[in-house]
JSON list of C-alpha atoms in Angstrom, two decimals:
[
{"chain": "A", "resi": 586, "resn": "MET", "atom": "CA", "xyz": [119.05, 107.16, 90.59]},
{"chain": "A", "resi": 587, "resn": "MET", "atom": "CA", "xyz": [117.62, 106.40, 94.04]},
{"chain": "A", "resi": 588, "resn": "PRO", "atom": "CA", "xyz": [116.08, 103.05, 93.01]},
{"chain": "A", "resi": 589, "resn": "LEU", "atom": "CA", "xyz": [119.49, 101.93, 91.77]},
{"chain": "A", "resi": 590, "resn": "VAL", "atom": "CA", "xyz": [121.12, 102.96, 95.04]},
{"chain": "A", "resi": 591, "resn": "GLY", "atom": "CA", "xyz": [118.44, 101.03, 96.94]},
{"chain": "A", "resi": 592, "resn": "LEU", "atom": "CA", "xyz": [118.97, 97.98, 94.76]},
{"chain": "A", "resi": 593, "resn": "GLY", "atom": "CA", "xyz": [122.72, 98.19, 95.30]},
{"chain": "A", "resi": 594, "resn": "LEU", "atom": "CA", "xyz": [122.39, 98.47, 99.07]},
{"chain": "A", "resi": 595, "resn": "ALA", "atom": "CA", "xyz": [119.93, 95.57, 99.20]},
{"chain": "A", "resi": 596, "resn": "SER", "atom": "CA", "xyz": [122.26, 93.44, 97.10]},
{"chain": "A", "resi": 597, "resn": "LEU", "atom": "CA", "xyz": [125.09, 94.16, 99.54]},
{"chain": "A", "resi": 598, "resn": "LEU", "atom": "CA", "xyz": [122.95, 92.80, 102.37]},
{"chain": "A", "resi": 599, "resn": "ARG", "atom": "CA", "xyz": [121.99, 89.64, 100.47]},
{"chain": "A", "resi": 600, "resn": "GLU", "atom": "CA", "xyz": [125.10, 88.81, 98.47]},
{"chain": "A", "resi": 601, "resn": "ARG", "atom": "CA", "xyz": [124.46, 85.05, 98.23]},
{"chain": "A", "resi": 602, "resn": "GLU", "atom": "CA", "xyz": [120.98, 85.62, 96.83]},
{"chain": "A", "resi": 603, "resn": "LEU", "atom": "CA", "xyz": [122.41, 88.08, 94.29]},
{"chain": "A", "resi": 604, "resn": "HIS", "atom": "CA", "xyz": [124.93, 85.48, 93.09]},
{"chain": "A", "resi": 605, "resn": "ALA", "atom": "CA", "xyz": [122.15, 82.87, 92.82]},
{"chain": "A", "resi": 606, "resn": "LEU", "atom": "CA", "xyz": [120.04, 85.32, 90.81]},
{"chain": "A", "resi": 607, "resn": "PHE", "atom": "CA", "xyz": [122.75, 85.60, 88.16]},
{"chain": "A", "resi": 608, "resn": "GLY", "atom": "CA", "xyz": [123.61, 81.87, 88.23]},
{"chain": "A", "resi": 609, "resn": "ARG", "atom": "CA", "xyz": [126.99, 82.22, 89.92]},
{"chain": "A", "resi": 610, "resn": "SER", "atom": "CA", "xyz": [126.05, 80.10, 92.91]},
{"chain": "A", "resi": 611, "resn": "CYS", "atom": "CA", "xyz": [125.16, 76.47, 93.48]},
{"chain": "A", "resi": 612, "resn": "ARG", "atom": "CA", "xyz": [121.92, 77.61, 95.15]},
{"chain": "A", "resi": 613, "resn": "PRO", "atom": "CA", "xyz": [118.80, 77.69, 92.97]},
{"chain": "A", "resi": 614, "resn": "ARG", "atom": "CA", "xyz": [117.01, 80.95, 92.28]},
{"chain": "A", "resi": 615, "resn": "ASP", "atom": "CA", "xyz": [114.27, 81.54, 94.83]},
{"chain": "A", "resi": 616, "resn": "PHE", "atom": "CA", "xyz": [111.58, 84.13, 94.15]},
{"chain": "A", "resi": 617, "resn": "SER", "atom": "CA", "xyz": [109.13, 82.92, 96.81]},
{"chain": "A", "resi": 618, "resn": "LEU", "atom": "CA", "xyz": [107.71, 85.35, 99.36]},
{"chain": "A", "resi": 619, "resn": "ARG", "atom": "CA", "xyz": [108.00, 84.09, 102.93]},
{"chain": "A", "resi": 620, "resn": "PRO", "atom": "CA", "xyz": [107.26, 85.78, 106.25]},
{"chain": "A", "resi": 621, "resn": "LYS", "atom": "CA", "xyz": [110.16, 86.52, 108.54]},
{"chain": "A", "resi": 622, "resn": "ASP", "atom": "CA", "xyz": [111.11, 83.88, 111.09]},
{"chain": "A", "resi": 623, "resn": "GLU", "atom": "CA", "xyz": [110.68, 86.37, 113.90]},
{"chain": "A", "resi": 624, "resn": "PRO", "atom": "CA", "xyz": [108.37, 89.34, 113.24]},
{"chain": "A", "resi": 625, "resn": "PRO", "atom": "CA", "xyz": [109.37, 92.79, 114.54]},
{"chain": "A", "resi": 626, "resn": "PRO", "atom": "CA", "xyz": [108.15, 93.63, 118.04]},
{"chain": "A", "resi": 627, "resn": "ARG", "atom": "CA", "xyz": [104.94, 95.60, 118.56]},
{"chain": "A", "resi": 628, "resn": "SER", "atom": "CA", "xyz": [106.78, 98.65, 119.87]},
{"chain": "A", "resi": 629, "resn": "TYR", "atom": "CA", "xyz": [108.83, 98.81, 116.67]},
{"chain": "A", "resi": 630, "resn": "ARG", "atom": "CA", "xyz": [105.73, 98.52, 114.48]},
{"chain": "A", "resi": 631, "resn": "ALA", "atom": "CA", "xyz": [103.87, 101.12, 116.56]},
{"chain": "A", "resi": 632, "resn": "ALA", "atom": "CA", "xyz": [106.79, 103.55, 116.32]},
{"chain": "A", "resi": 633, "resn": "LEU", "atom": "CA", "xyz": [107.09, 102.94, 112.57]},
{"chain": "A", "resi": 634, "resn": "PHE", "atom": "CA", "xyz": [103.40, 103.54, 111.85]},
{"chain": "A", "resi": 635, "resn": "THR", "atom": "CA", "xyz": [103.38, 106.61, 114.12]},
{"chain": "A", "resi": 636, "resn": "ALA", "atom": "CA", "xyz": [106.37, 108.08, 112.29]},
{"chain": "A", "resi": 637, "resn": "ILE", "atom": "CA", "xyz": [104.76, 107.37, 108.90]},
{"chain": "A", "resi": 638, "resn": "ALA", "atom": "CA", "xyz": [101.50, 109.02, 109.96]},
{"chain": "A", "resi": 639, "resn": "LEU", "atom": "CA", "xyz": [103.28, 111.97, 111.57]},
{"chain": "A", "resi": 640, "resn": "PHE", "atom": "CA", "xyz": [105.75, 112.74, 108.82]},
{"chain": "A", "resi": 641, "resn": "GLY", "atom": "CA", "xyz": [103.30, 111.87, 106.05]},
{"chain": "A", "resi": 642, "resn": "GLY", "atom": "CA", "xyz": [100.39, 113.88, 107.44]},
{"chain": "A", "resi": 643, "resn": "LEU", "atom": "CA", "xyz": [102.19, 116.80, 109.05]},
{"chain": "A", "resi": 644, "resn": "PRO", "atom": "CA", "xyz": [102.91, 118.65, 105.76]},
{"chain": "A", "resi": 645, "resn": "TYR", "atom": "CA", "xyz": [99.22, 118.48, 104.83]},
{"chain": "A", "resi": 646, "resn": "PHE", "atom": "CA", "xyz": [98.14, 119.84, 108.21]},
{"chain": "A", "resi": 647, "resn": "GLU", "atom": "CA", "xyz": [100.70, 122.64, 107.90]},
{"chain": "A", "resi": 648, "resn": "GLU", "atom": "CA", "xyz": [99.34, 123.54, 104.46]},
{"chain": "A", "resi": 649, "resn": "LEU", "atom": "CA", "xyz": [95.80, 123.56, 105.84]},
{"chain": "A", "resi": 650, "resn": "TRP", "atom": "CA", "xyz": [96.93, 125.76, 108.73]},
{"chain": "A", "resi": 651, "resn": "ARG", "atom": "CA", "xyz": [98.69, 128.26, 106.45]},
{"chain": "A", "resi": 652, "resn": "SER", "atom": "CA", "xyz": [95.83, 128.38, 103.96]},
{"chain": "A", "resi": 653, "resn": "ALA", "atom": "CA", "xyz": [93.28, 128.95, 106.71]},
{"chain": "A", "resi": 654, "resn": "HIS", "atom": "CA", "xyz": [95.33, 131.76, 108.22]},
{"chain": "A", "resi": 655, "resn": "ALA", "atom": "CA", "xyz": [95.84, 133.38, 104.82]},
{"chain": "A", "resi": 656, "resn": "VAL", "atom": "CA", "xyz": [92.09, 133.43, 104.24]},
{"chain": "A", "resi": 657, "resn": "GLY", "atom": "CA", "xyz": [91.35, 134.41, 107.83]},
{"chain": "A", "resi": 658, "resn": "VAL", "atom": "CA", "xyz": [89.27, 131.37, 108.73]},
{"chain": "A", "resi": 659, "resn": "SER", "atom": "CA", "xyz": [89.86, 129.11, 111.72]},
{"chain": "A", "resi": 660, "resn": "VAL", "atom": "CA", "xyz": [91.01, 125.57, 110.95]},
{"chain": "A", "resi": 661, "resn": "VAL", "atom": "CA", "xyz": [88.10, 124.08, 112.92]},
{"chain": "A", "resi": 662, "resn": "ALA", "atom": "CA", "xyz": [85.54, 126.07, 110.90]},
{"chain": "A", "resi": 663, "resn": "LEU", "atom": "CA", "xyz": [87.27, 125.10, 107.66]},
{"chain": "A", "resi": 664, "resn": "ALA", "atom": "CA", "xyz": [87.15, 121.40, 108.64]},
{"chain": "A", "resi": 665, "resn": "ARG", "atom": "CA", "xyz": [83.51, 121.69, 109.73]},
{"chain": "A", "resi": 666, "resn": "ASP", "atom": "CA", "xyz": [82.54, 123.22, 106.38]},
{"chain": "A", "resi": 667, "resn": "SER", "atom": "CA", "xyz": [84.33, 120.53, 104.41]},
{"chain": "A", "resi": 668, "resn": "VAL", "atom": "CA", "xyz": [82.57, 117.76, 106.35]},
{"chain": "A", "resi": 669, "resn": "GLY", "atom": "CA", "xyz": [79.17, 119.39, 105.81]},
{"chain": "A", "resi": 670, "resn": "ARG", "atom": "CA", "xyz": [79.64, 119.45, 102.02]},
{"chain": "A", "resi": 671, "resn": "GLU", "atom": "CA", "xyz": [79.76, 115.67, 101.71]}
]
């Protein structure tokens, strides 16, 4: 269901392109990939990648923390052992 909602919201933002896709516009269909005219600023990209890393990696670190505490091993020792096995 979520992909359909995403498709619907994207089509609301680009209504002319949606009409051209179905042949209801005088514009031709355009499936080419082009870079944006003005790329996002560095601060935006840095904040985006930080949020992705934080919210993507935080659940794994929490699971490692809980597992280590359940076993009674420190997280540093657990990480050191896993690096030594490679």
